Amino acid sequence: MARGAASHPNVYDTAEDGFFAAPLSQDDERAGSARCYLTAPVRARRNLEIMANTRALRVTFDGTRVAGVVIEQAGEEKTIAAREVVVSAGAIHSPALLLHSGIGPAEDLRKLGITIAADRPGVGRNYQNHAQLHLSMTLKPGSRLPAAAQHYIMTGLRFSSGLEGCAAGDLFHYFTGRVSNKPFGRRMAMVAAALYGPVSRGVVALRSSDPNASLNVEKRLLSDPLDAQRMIIAARHAESLLLDPTVRGCFEEIYLMPRQAPLRLINGSGLLGAAKAVGAAAVLASPGRLRRAVIGAAIKPGRLIADESAIYPMADDEILDACGAMFHPSSTCAIGAADNPMAVVDPKCRVYGIEGLRVADASVMPSIVSANTNIPTVMIAERVADFIRSPR
Ligand SMILES: Cc1cc2nc3c(=O)[nH]c(=O)nc-3n(C[C@H](O)[C@H](O)[C@H](O)COP(=O)(O)OP(=O)(O)OC[C@H]3O[C@@H](n4cnc5c(N)ncnc54)[C@H](O)[C@@H]3O)c2cc1C
């Protein structure tokens, strides 16, 4: 804020750059859609059947109209007849389900021996996700969260790369006051640097017509040079905030974390988890040289980038190597106009070329939203529910 960034009391009131308290879908615990929508009265509805341990394998058709869904339960295939089907398997599995059903790029499907129901080249294309990296800090005693503090993510900062052709608010930091919900977790904090307006696009494709075969998911994060450039800007911005003289006194060391953060080394449940927590607490309380050696070995190819006596600057390549995807896959069954060959669904989320079939999840976003994706996905589901209720 000393650098002139605004502070927004409510992030939903503005799209301007600035700090805000991170909105969390949380009451006493994480508030996911399954828990919040499938309440006891909803589960008791006579027109609802929830089939656990069931996998949808493909949609079936009568000509160009939906006829049903083939499912797998306990190793057995069954067909359920349906006049209307809504696919909500997420941005990886919804396109896979459509592809297994014969909706996708005709040439690719033919090669796999899948009968074509609708030639839609956009199915599985256009994958988008937010890229991010983490810097972690060992906190001095006076900078640690009080034990009663509940939340993991405390604060967000939306800011702009200012590069030509890039929308405002394309970069994002979130600040977390702990790395684990165990007591030692408050001994470390983290700053994430993320790209919230990517242009890179990846692919989700089938390797085989066998529904048990693994999918080919090519994220292609940062494949567009503009994205790589902006990710470096975001990482350098995080570094400069942490190295600011007014902040630097809060911690002993800063580490660049690797793409796959080794959280399994410190988190876990049961006896093993308790033993790991004791070990992590002992490492964090150990003298500086030992602490740096143990953490340095655990986070390779991440590394120490600053301690109380020196800064060990990050190279651009190191920054790019440390970037991974957030849990925000999207855009693989994109909404688009009827004359857009890469569009998979129309603005009411109906699959082009097939009657009675919709997709309702993060896969229909034409481009990934510049925000976390859970609430936008819930909004998509609410809109599709409205479309189904009022067809006109
Ligand atoms: C660990 C984690 C943390 C996250 N934290 C946040 C956060 O803090 N804030 C935020 O905004 N977003 C967060 N997200 C992202 C958010 O959860 C997603 O954007 C959102 O859930 C996407 O919804 P979806 O319906 O597209 O897909 P999903 O939520 O993945 O739902 C798809 C469902 O379909 C099921 N499925 C898949 N294939 C089949 C099949 N063949 N047959 C039957 N069922 C199938 C899956 O099991 C799954 O239940 C997080 C995601 C993860 C994984």
CSV table of C-alpha atoms and ligand atoms in Angstrom, one decimal:
chain,number,residue,atom,x,y,z
A,1,MET,CA,0.0,0.0,0.0
A,2,ALA,CA,3.0,2.3,0.6
A,3,ARG,CA,3.6,1.9,-3.2
A,4,GLY,CA,0.2,3.4,-3.9
A,5,ALA,CA,-1.9,0.3,-4.5
A,6,ALA,CA,-5.6,0.7,-3.6
A,7,SER,CA,-7.3,-1.3,-0.9
A,8,HIS,CA,-10.8,-2.5,-1.7
A,9,PRO,CA,-13.1,-3.2,1.2
A,10,ASN,CA,-15.1,-5.5,-1.1
A,11,VAL,CA,-13.6,-7.0,-4.3
A,12,TYR,CA,-17.0,-7.6,-5.8
A,13,ASP,CA,-17.6,-3.8,-5.9
A,14,THR,CA,-14.8,-3.1,-8.4
A,15,ALA,CA,-12.6,-4.5,-11.2
A,16,GLU,CA,-9.8,-2.0,-10.4
A,17,ASP,CA,-6.4,-3.1,-9.3
A,18,GLY,CA,-5.7,-3.3,-5.6
A,19,PHE,CA,-5.6,-5.3,-2.4
A,20,PHE,CA,-8.6,-7.1,-1.0
A,21,ALA,CA,-9.5,-9.7,1.6
A,22,ALA,CA,-9.8,-12.9,-0.3
A,23,PRO,CA,-13.4,-14.2,-0.4
A,24,LEU,CA,-13.6,-17.7,0.8
A,25,SER,CA,-16.3,-20.3,0.3
A,26,GLN,CA,-16.1,-21.5,3.8
A,27,ASP,CA,-18.1,-21.7,7.0
A,28,ASP,CA,-16.5,-24.0,9.6
A,29,GLU,CA,-14.8,-25.9,6.7
A,30,ARG,CA,-14.5,-25.7,2.9
A,31,ALA,CA,-17.9,-25.1,1.4
A,32,GLY,CA,-18.0,-27.1,-1.8
A,33,SER,CA,-21.0,-27.4,-4.1
A,34,ALA,CA,-21.7,-31.0,-3.1
A,35,ARG,CA,-22.1,-30.1,0.5
A,36,CYS,CA,-23.9,-26.8,0.0
A,37,TYR,CA,-26.3,-27.8,-2.8
A,38,LEU,CA,-27.0,-31.4,-1.9
A,39,THR,CA,-28.5,-30.7,1.5
A,40,ALA,CA,-30.6,-33.3,3.3
A,41,PRO,CA,-33.9,-31.9,1.9
A,42,VAL,CA,-32.5,-31.9,-1.6
A,43,ARG,CA,-31.2,-35.5,-1.2
A,44,ALA,CA,-34.7,-36.5,-0.1
A,45,ARG,CA,-36.4,-35.4,-3.3
A,46,ARG,CA,-38.3,-38.1,-5.1
A,47,ASN,CA,-37.1,-36.9,-8.5
A,48,LEU,CA,-33.4,-37.1,-7.6
A,49,GLU,CA,-31.2,-40.2,-7.5
A,50,ILE,CA,-27.5,-39.9,-6.7
A,51,MET,CA,-25.5,-42.8,-8.0
A,52,ALA,CA,-22.2,-43.1,-6.1
A,53,ASN,CA,-19.2,-45.0,-7.5
A,54,THR,CA,-20.7,-44.6,-11.0
A,55,ARG,CA,-18.9,-43.4,-14.1
A,56,ALA,CA,-20.4,-42.0,-17.3
A,57,LEU,CA,-18.7,-43.7,-20.2
A,58,ARG,CA,-20.5,-42.1,-23.2
A,59,VAL,CA,-23.7,-40.4,-24.4
A,60,THR,CA,-25.9,-42.3,-26.8
A,61,PHE,CA,-28.0,-40.9,-29.7
A,62,ASP,CA,-31.0,-41.5,-31.8
A,63,GLY,CA,-29.8,-39.7,-35.0
A,64,THR,CA,-28.8,-36.3,-33.8
A,65,ARG,CA,-30.9,-36.5,-30.6
A,66,VAL,CA,-29.7,-37.6,-27.3
A,67,ALA,CA,-31.1,-41.1,-26.3
A,68,GLY,CA,-29.3,-41.8,-23.1
A,69,VAL,CA,-26.0,-42.4,-21.2
A,70,VAL,CA,-23.9,-45.5,-20.8
A,71,ILE,CA,-22.6,-45.8,-17.3
A,72,GLU,CA,-20.3,-48.1,-15.4
A,73,GLN,CA,-21.1,-49.4,-11.9
A,74,ALA,CA,-19.0,-52.1,-10.2
A,75,GLY,CA,-17.4,-53.1,-13.5
A,76,GLU,CA,-20.8,-53.5,-15.3
A,77,GLU,CA,-22.0,-51.3,-18.1
A,78,LYS,CA,-25.7,-50.1,-18.1
A,79,THR,CA,-27.6,-47.7,-20.3
A,80,ILE,CA,-29.9,-45.1,-18.9
A,81,ALA,CA,-32.5,-43.7,-21.3
A,82,ALA,CA,-32.7,-39.9,-21.3
A,83,ARG,CA,-34.4,-37.1,-23.3
A,84,GLU,CA,-32.0,-34.5,-21.9
A,85,VAL,CA,-28.4,-34.9,-20.7
A,86,VAL,CA,-26.3,-32.3,-18.9
A,87,VAL,CA,-22.6,-33.2,-18.9
A,88,SER,CA,-20.8,-31.7,-15.9
A,89,ALA,CA,-17.6,-33.7,-15.6
A,90,GLY,CA,-15.2,-30.7,-15.5
A,91,ALA,CA,-12.8,-29.2,-18.1
A,92,ILE,CA,-10.8,-32.4,-18.4
A,93,HIS,CA,-13.5,-35.1,-18.4
A,94,SER,CA,-16.4,-33.3,-20.1
A,95,PRO,CA,-14.5,-33.0,-23.4
A,96,ALA,CA,-13.3,-36.7,-22.9
A,97,LEU,CA,-16.9,-37.8,-22.5
A,98,LEU,CA,-18.0,-35.9,-25.6
A,99,LEU,CA,-15.0,-37.4,-27.6
A,100,HIS,CA,-15.9,-40.9,-26.4
A,101,SER,CA,-19.5,-40.2,-27.5
A,102,GLY,CA,-18.3,-39.2,-31.0
A,103,ILE,CA,-18.6,-35.4,-30.6
A,104,GLY,CA,-15.3,-33.8,-31.6
A,105,PRO,CA,-12.7,-33.4,-34.4
A,106,ALA,CA,-14.0,-36.0,-36.9
A,107,GLU,CA,-10.6,-36.8,-38.3
A,108,ASP,CA,-9.1,-37.6,-34.8
A,109,LEU,CA,-12.1,-39.6,-33.8
A,110,ARG,CA,-12.1,-41.7,-37.0
A,111,LYS,CA,-8.4,-42.6,-36.4
A,112,LEU,CA,-9.5,-44.0,-33.0
A,113,GLY,CA,-12.4,-45.9,-34.6
A,114,ILE,CA,-15.1,-43.8,-32.8
A,115,THR,CA,-18.3,-43.3,-34.8
A,116,ILE,CA,-18.9,-39.6,-35.4
A,117,ALA,CA,-22.1,-38.1,-33.9
A,118,ALA,CA,-21.1,-34.4,-34.5
A,119,ASP,CA,-17.9,-33.0,-36.1
A,120,ARG,CA,-16.9,-30.3,-33.6
A,121,PRO,CA,-13.2,-29.5,-33.9
A,122,GLY,CA,-13.2,-27.4,-30.7
A,123,VAL,CA,-13.9,-30.2,-28.3
A,124,GLY,CA,-10.8,-30.5,-26.0
A,125,ARG,CA,-9.1,-27.6,-27.7
A,126,ASN,CA,-8.6,-24.2,-26.1
A,127,TYR,CA,-7.7,-25.6,-22.6
A,128,GLN,CA,-6.7,-22.7,-20.3
A,129,ASN,CA,-5.5,-22.5,-16.8
A,130,HIS,CA,-3.8,-19.9,-14.5
A,131,ALA,CA,-0.1,-20.3,-14.1
A,132,GLN,CA,1.5,-19.6,-10.8
A,133,LEU,CA,4.6,-20.0,-8.6
A,134,HIS,CA,5.2,-19.7,-4.9
A,135,LEU,CA,7.8,-17.9,-2.8
A,136,SER,CA,7.9,-19.1,0.9
A,137,MET,CA,9.3,-17.3,3.9
A,138,THR,CA,10.4,-18.5,7.3
A,139,LEU,CA,8.7,-16.0,9.6
A,140,LYS,CA,10.3,-14.3,12.7
A,141,PRO,CA,8.2,-14.8,15.9
A,142,GLY,CA,6.6,-11.4,15.9
A,143,SER,CA,5.3,-11.9,12.3
A,144,ARG,CA,3.5,-15.2,12.8
A,145,LEU,CA,-0.3,-15.6,12.8
A,146,PRO,CA,-2.0,-16.0,16.1
A,147,ALA,CA,-3.0,-19.6,16.8
A,148,ALA,CA,-6.7,-18.7,16.4
A,149,ALA,CA,-6.4,-17.4,12.8
A,150,GLN,CA,-8.5,-19.8,10.7
A,151,HIS,CA,-7.7,-19.0,7.1
A,152,TYR,CA,-5.1,-20.1,4.7
A,153,ILE,CA,-5.4,-17.3,2.1
A,154,MET,CA,-5.6,-14.0,3.7
A,155,THR,CA,-5.2,-11.3,1.1
A,156,GLY,CA,-5.2,-10.9,-2.7
A,157,LEU,CA,-3.6,-8.2,-4.9
A,158,ARG,CA,-4.8,-7.7,-8.4
A,159,PHE,CA,-2.4,-5.8,-10.6
A,160,SER,CA,-1.7,-5.1,-14.3
A,161,SER,CA,1.3,-6.0,-16.4
A,162,GLY,CA,0.6,-2.9,-18.5
A,163,LEU,CA,1.9,-4.7,-21.6
A,164,GLU,CA,0.3,-3.7,-24.9
A,165,GLY,CA,-2.7,-5.8,-25.8
A,166,CYS,CA,-3.1,-7.1,-22.2
A,167,ALA,CA,-6.2,-6.4,-20.2
A,168,ALA,CA,-5.9,-4.6,-16.9
A,169,GLY,CA,-5.8,-6.9,-13.8
A,170,ASP,CA,-4.0,-9.7,-15.7
A,171,LEU,CA,-1.7,-10.5,-12.7
A,172,PHE,CA,-2.4,-11.7,-9.2
A,173,HIS,CA,-0.8,-12.3,-5.9
A,174,TYR,CA,-2.3,-14.1,-3.0
A,175,PHE,CA,-0.7,-14.0,0.4
A,176,THR,CA,-1.0,-16.9,2.8
A,177,GLY,CA,-0.1,-16.7,6.5
A,178,ARG,CA,0.7,-20.4,6.9
A,179,VAL,CA,1.8,-23.4,4.9
A,180,SER,CA,-0.1,-26.0,6.9
A,181,ASN,CA,-3.0,-26.1,9.4
A,182,LYS,CA,-0.7,-27.8,11.9
A,183,PRO,CA,1.0,-25.6,14.5
A,184,PHE,CA,4.4,-25.5,12.7
A,185,GLY,CA,2.5,-24.2,9.6
A,186,ARG,CA,2.3,-20.7,11.1
A,187,ARG,CA,6.1,-20.6,11.1
A,188,MET,CA,6.1,-20.1,7.3
A,189,ALA,CA,4.1,-17.9,4.9
A,190,MET,CA,3.8,-17.9,1.2
A,191,VAL,CA,3.2,-15.4,-1.6
A,192,ALA,CA,1.9,-16.7,-4.9
A,193,ALA,CA,2.5,-14.9,-8.2
A,194,ALA,CA,0.0,-15.8,-10.9
A,195,LEU,CA,-1.1,-15.0,-14.4
A,196,TYR,CA,-4.8,-14.3,-14.4
A,197,GLY,CA,-5.2,-13.3,-18.0
A,198,PRO,CA,-3.4,-16.0,-20.0
A,199,VAL,CA,-3.6,-16.3,-23.8
A,200,SER,CA,-1.8,-19.7,-24.1
A,201,ARG,CA,-4.1,-22.6,-25.0
A,202,GLY,CA,-3.6,-26.3,-24.5
A,203,VAL,CA,-5.4,-29.5,-25.5
A,204,VAL,CA,-7.3,-32.5,-23.9
A,205,ALA,CA,-7.4,-35.4,-26.3
A,206,LEU,CA,-8.0,-39.2,-26.3
A,207,ARG,CA,-5.2,-41.6,-26.7
A,208,SER,CA,-7.6,-44.5,-27.3
A,209,SER,CA,-11.3,-45.3,-27.6
A,210,ASP,CA,-10.9,-47.3,-24.4
A,211,PRO,CA,-12.5,-45.2,-21.6
A,212,ASN,CA,-9.9,-46.6,-19.1
A,213,ALA,CA,-7.0,-45.3,-21.1
A,214,SER,CA,-5.3,-42.2,-19.8
A,215,LEU,CA,-6.0,-38.9,-21.5
A,216,ASN,CA,-3.5,-36.8,-23.3
A,217,VAL,CA,-3.6,-33.4,-21.4
A,218,GLU,CA,-1.1,-30.9,-22.8
A,219,LYS,CA,-1.5,-27.8,-20.7
A,220,ARG,CA,0.9,-25.7,-22.7
A,221,LEU,CA,1.0,-23.1,-20.0
A,222,LEU,CA,3.1,-20.1,-20.9
A,223,SER,CA,3.6,-21.4,-24.5
A,224,ASP,CA,2.7,-17.9,-25.7
A,225,PRO,CA,5.8,-15.6,-25.2
A,226,LEU,CA,3.4,-12.9,-23.9
A,227,ASP,CA,2.4,-15.2,-21.0
A,228,ALA,CA,6.0,-16.1,-20.2
A,229,GLN,CA,6.9,-12.4,-20.1
A,230,ARG,CA,4.0,-11.6,-17.8
A,231,MET,CA,4.8,-14.5,-15.5
A,232,ILE,CA,8.3,-13.1,-15.1
A,233,ILE,CA,6.8,-9.6,-14.3
A,234,ALA,CA,4.5,-11.2,-11.7
A,235,ALA,CA,7.4,-13.2,-10.0
A,236,ARG,CA,9.7,-10.1,-10.0
A,237,HIS,CA,6.9,-8.1,-8.5
A,238,ALA,CA,6.5,-10.6,-5.6
A,239,GLU,CA,10.2,-10.7,-5.1
A,240,SER,CA,10.4,-6.9,-4.9
A,241,LEU,CA,7.5,-6.7,-2.4
A,242,LEU,CA,9.3,-9.2,-0.1
A,243,LEU,CA,12.7,-7.5,-0.5
A,244,ASP,CA,11.2,-4.1,0.3
A,245,PRO,CA,13.0,-2.8,3.5
A,246,THR,CA,9.7,-2.4,5.3
A,247,VAL,CA,8.8,-6.1,4.7
A,248,ARG,CA,12.1,-7.9,4.8
A,249,GLY,CA,12.5,-7.6,8.6
A,250,CYS,CA,9.5,-10.0,9.0
A,251,PHE,CA,11.3,-13.1,8.0
A,252,GLU,CA,14.6,-14.9,8.0
A,253,GLU,CA,14.7,-16.5,4.6
A,254,ILE,CA,12.8,-16.5,1.2
A,255,TYR,CA,12.7,-19.6,-0.9
A,256,LEU,CA,11.6,-20.1,-4.5
A,257,MET,CA,9.4,-23.2,-4.4
A,258,PRO,CA,9.6,-25.9,-7.1
A,259,ARG,CA,6.7,-26.5,-9.4
A,260,GLN,CA,5.6,-29.5,-7.4
A,261,ALA,CA,5.8,-28.2,-3.9
A,262,PRO,CA,6.9,-31.2,-1.7
A,263,LEU,CA,4.0,-30.7,0.8
A,264,ARG,CA,3.8,-34.5,1.3
A,265,LEU,CA,7.0,-34.1,3.2
A,266,ILE,CA,5.4,-32.1,5.9
A,267,ASN,CA,1.6,-32.7,5.7
A,268,GLY,CA,-0.3,-35.9,6.3
A,269,SER,CA,-2.8,-37.5,8.8
A,270,GLY,CA,-2.5,-40.2,11.4
A,271,LEU,CA,0.7,-41.2,13.2
A,272,LEU,CA,2.9,-40.6,10.2
A,273,GLY,CA,1.4,-37.1,9.8
A,274,ALA,CA,2.0,-36.4,13.5
A,275,ALA,CA,5.7,-37.6,13.1
A,276,LYS,CA,6.2,-35.4,10.0
A,277,ALA,CA,4.7,-32.4,11.9
A,278,VAL,CA,7.2,-32.9,14.7
A,279,GLY,CA,10.0,-33.2,12.2
A,280,ALA,CA,9.0,-30.0,10.4
A,281,ALA,CA,8.6,-28.1,13.6
A,282,ALA,CA,12.2,-29.2,14.6
A,283,VAL,CA,13.6,-28.2,11.3
A,284,LEU,CA,12.0,-24.8,11.4
A,285,ALA,CA,13.2,-24.2,15.0
A,286,SER,CA,16.8,-25.3,14.2
A,287,PRO,CA,19.7,-22.9,13.8
A,288,GLY,CA,19.7,-20.9,10.5
A,289,ARG,CA,22.5,-22.9,8.7
A,290,LEU,CA,20.9,-26.3,9.4
A,291,ARG,CA,17.4,-25.0,8.6
A,292,ARG,CA,18.6,-23.6,5.2
A,293,ALA,CA,20.4,-26.9,4.4
A,294,VAL,CA,17.4,-29.1,5.2
A,295,ILE,CA,14.8,-26.9,3.5
A,296,GLY,CA,17.2,-26.4,0.5
A,297,ALA,CA,17.6,-30.1,0.0
A,298,ALA,CA,13.8,-30.7,0.4
A,299,ILE,CA,12.7,-28.2,-2.2
A,300,LYS,CA,15.2,-28.8,-5.0
A,301,PRO,CA,15.1,-27.5,-7.8
A,302,GLY,CA,13.6,-24.6,-5.8
A,303,ARG,CA,16.2,-22.8,-3.6
A,304,LEU,CA,17.0,-20.0,-1.2
A,305,ILE,CA,16.7,-16.6,-2.8
A,306,ALA,CA,17.4,-14.3,0.2
A,307,ASP,CA,18.4,-14.6,3.8
A,308,GLU,CA,19.3,-11.9,6.3
A,309,SER,CA,22.7,-11.3,4.8
A,310,ALA,CA,22.3,-11.6,1.1
A,311,ILE,CA,20.1,-11.9,-2.0
A,312,TYR,CA,20.6,-14.7,-4.5
A,313,PRO,CA,18.7,-13.4,-7.5
A,314,MET,CA,16.3,-15.6,-9.5
A,315,ALA,CA,17.1,-16.1,-13.2
A,316,ASP,CA,14.2,-15.8,-15.7
A,317,ASP,CA,14.5,-19.5,-16.6
A,318,GLU,CA,14.3,-20.5,-13.0
A,319,ILE,CA,11.1,-18.5,-12.7
A,320,LEU,CA,9.5,-20.2,-15.7
A,321,ASP,CA,10.6,-23.6,-14.5
A,322,ALA,CA,9.0,-23.0,-11.1
A,323,CYS,CA,5.6,-22.2,-12.7
A,324,GLY,CA,2.8,-24.8,-12.5
A,325,ALA,CA,-0.9,-24.8,-13.2
A,326,MET,CA,-3.5,-23.7,-10.6
A,327,PHE,CA,-6.5,-26.0,-10.0
A,328,HIS,CA,-8.5,-24.0,-12.6
A,329,PRO,CA,-8.8,-26.0,-15.9
A,330,SER,CA,-11.3,-24.4,-18.2
A,331,SER,CA,-12.4,-23.7,-21.8
A,332,THR,CA,-12.3,-27.1,-23.4
A,333,CYS,CA,-16.0,-27.1,-24.5
A,334,ALA,CA,-16.2,-23.3,-25.2
A,335,ILE,CA,-19.3,-21.3,-25.7
A,336,GLY,CA,-19.3,-19.5,-29.1
A,337,ALA,CA,-21.4,-18.3,-32.0
A,338,ALA,CA,-22.9,-20.8,-34.4
A,339,ASP,CA,-20.6,-19.7,-37.2
A,340,ASN,CA,-17.5,-20.3,-35.0
A,341,PRO,CA,-16.2,-23.7,-35.9
A,342,MET,CA,-14.2,-24.0,-32.6
A,343,ALA,CA,-17.3,-23.4,-30.5
A,344,VAL,CA,-18.7,-26.5,-28.8
A,345,VAL,CA,-21.8,-25.1,-27.1
A,346,ASP,CA,-24.2,-22.2,-27.8
A,347,PRO,CA,-24.8,-19.4,-25.3
A,348,LYS,CA,-27.3,-21.6,-23.6
A,349,CYS,CA,-24.7,-24.3,-23.3
A,350,ARG,CA,-26.4,-26.6,-25.8
A,351,VAL,CA,-24.0,-28.7,-27.8
A,352,TYR,CA,-24.0,-27.7,-31.5
A,353,GLY,CA,-25.3,-30.4,-33.8
A,354,ILE,CA,-27.0,-32.5,-31.1
A,355,GLU,CA,-30.4,-32.0,-29.6
A,356,GLY,CA,-31.0,-32.5,-25.9
A,357,LEU,CA,-27.3,-32.3,-24.8
A,358,ARG,CA,-25.7,-29.5,-22.7
A,359,VAL,CA,-22.4,-29.0,-21.0
A,360,ALA,CA,-22.5,-27.1,-17.7
A,361,ASP,CA,-19.1,-26.6,-16.0
A,362,ALA,CA,-15.8,-24.7,-16.2
A,363,SER,CA,-15.2,-26.2,-19.7
A,364,VAL,CA,-17.7,-23.8,-21.3
A,365,MET,CA,-15.8,-20.6,-20.4
A,366,PRO,CA,-14.7,-19.2,-23.8
A,367,SER,CA,-11.6,-17.9,-22.0
A,368,ILE,CA,-10.6,-18.5,-18.4
A,369,VAL,CA,-12.0,-15.9,-16.0
A,370,SER,CA,-9.5,-13.5,-14.4
A,371,ALA,CA,-10.5,-14.9,-11.0
A,372,ASN,CA,-10.7,-18.1,-9.1
A,373,THR,CA,-13.0,-20.5,-11.0
A,374,ASN,CA,-15.3,-22.0,-8.4
A,375,ILE,CA,-17.9,-19.3,-8.0
A,376,PRO,CA,-17.9,-18.5,-11.8
A,377,THR,CA,-18.6,-22.3,-12.4
A,378,VAL,CA,-21.4,-22.2,-9.8
A,379,MET,CA,-22.9,-19.2,-11.7
A,380,ILE,CA,-22.7,-21.2,-15.0
A,381,ALA,CA,-24.6,-24.0,-13.4
A,382,GLU,CA,-27.2,-21.6,-12.0
A,383,ARG,CA,-27.7,-20.1,-15.5
A,384,VAL,CA,-28.0,-23.5,-17.1
A,385,ALA,CA,-30.6,-24.5,-14.5
A,386,ASP,CA,-32.6,-21.3,-15.5
A,387,PHE,CA,-32.3,-22.2,-19.2
A,388,ILE,CA,-33.7,-25.7,-18.6
A,389,ARG,CA,-36.5,-24.3,-16.4
A,390,SER,CA,-37.5,-21.6,-18.9
A,391,PRO,CA,-36.6,-23.0,-22.3
A,392,ARG,CA,-37.7,-19.8,-24.2
B,1,LIG,C1,-7.6,-28.8,-4.5
B,1,LIG,C2,-8.4,-27.7,-5.2
B,1,LIG,C3,-8.6,-26.5,-4.6
B,1,LIG,C4,-9.4,-25.5,-5.2
B,1,LIG,N1,-9.5,-24.3,-4.6
B,1,LIG,C5,-10.3,-23.3,-5.1
B,1,LIG,C6,-10.5,-22.1,-4.5
B,1,LIG,O1,-10.1,-21.9,-3.4
B,1,LIG,N2,-11.3,-21.2,-5.1
B,1,LIG,C7,-11.8,-21.4,-6.3
B,1,LIG,O2,-12.5,-20.5,-6.8
B,1,LIG,N3,-11.6,-22.5,-7.0
B,1,LIG,C8,-10.9,-23.5,-6.4
B,1,LIG,N4,-10.7,-24.7,-7.1
B,1,LIG,C9,-11.2,-24.8,-8.4
B,1,LIG,C10,-12.7,-25.3,-8.4
B,1,LIG,O3,-12.9,-26.3,-7.5
B,1,LIG,C11,-13.1,-25.6,-9.8
B,1,LIG,O4,-13.0,-24.5,-10.7
B,1,LIG,C12,-14.5,-26.1,-9.9
B,1,LIG,O5,-14.8,-27.2,-9.0
B,1,LIG,C13,-14.8,-26.5,-11.3
B,1,LIG,O6,-16.1,-27.1,-11.4
B,1,LIG,P1,-16.4,-28.2,-12.6
B,1,LIG,O7,-17.8,-28.5,-12.4
B,1,LIG,O8,-15.9,-27.6,-13.9
B,1,LIG,O9,-15.5,-29.5,-12.3
B,1,LIG,P2,-15.4,-30.4,-11.1
B,1,LIG,O10,-15.6,-29.6,-9.8
B,1,LIG,O11,-14.1,-31.1,-11.2
B,1,LIG,O12,-16.6,-31.4,-11.2
B,1,LIG,C14,-16.6,-32.5,-12.1
B,1,LIG,C15,-17.2,-33.7,-11.4
B,1,LIG,O13,-17.4,-34.7,-12.4
B,1,LIG,C16,-17.0,-35.9,-11.9
B,1,LIG,N5,-16.6,-36.8,-13.1
B,1,LIG,C17,-15.6,-36.6,-14.0
B,1,LIG,N6,-15.7,-37.5,-15.0
B,1,LIG,C18,-16.8,-38.3,-14.7
B,1,LIG,C19,-17.4,-39.4,-15.4
B,1,LIG,N7,-16.9,-39.9,-16.5
B,1,LIG,N8,-18.5,-39.9,-14.8
B,1,LIG,C20,-19.1,-39.4,-13.7
B,1,LIG,N9,-18.5,-38.3,-13.0
B,1,LIG,C21,-17.4,-37.8,-13.6
B,1,LIG,C22,-15.8,-35.6,-11.0
B,1,LIG,O14,-15.6,-36.7,-10.1
B,1,LIG,C23,-16.2,-34.3,-10.4
B,1,LIG,O15,-17.0,-34.6,-9.2
B,1,LIG,C24,-9.9,-25.7,-6.5
B,1,LIG,C25,-9.8,-27.0,-7.1
B,1,LIG,C26,-9.0,-27.9,-6.5
B,1,LIG,C27,-8.9,-29.3,-7.1
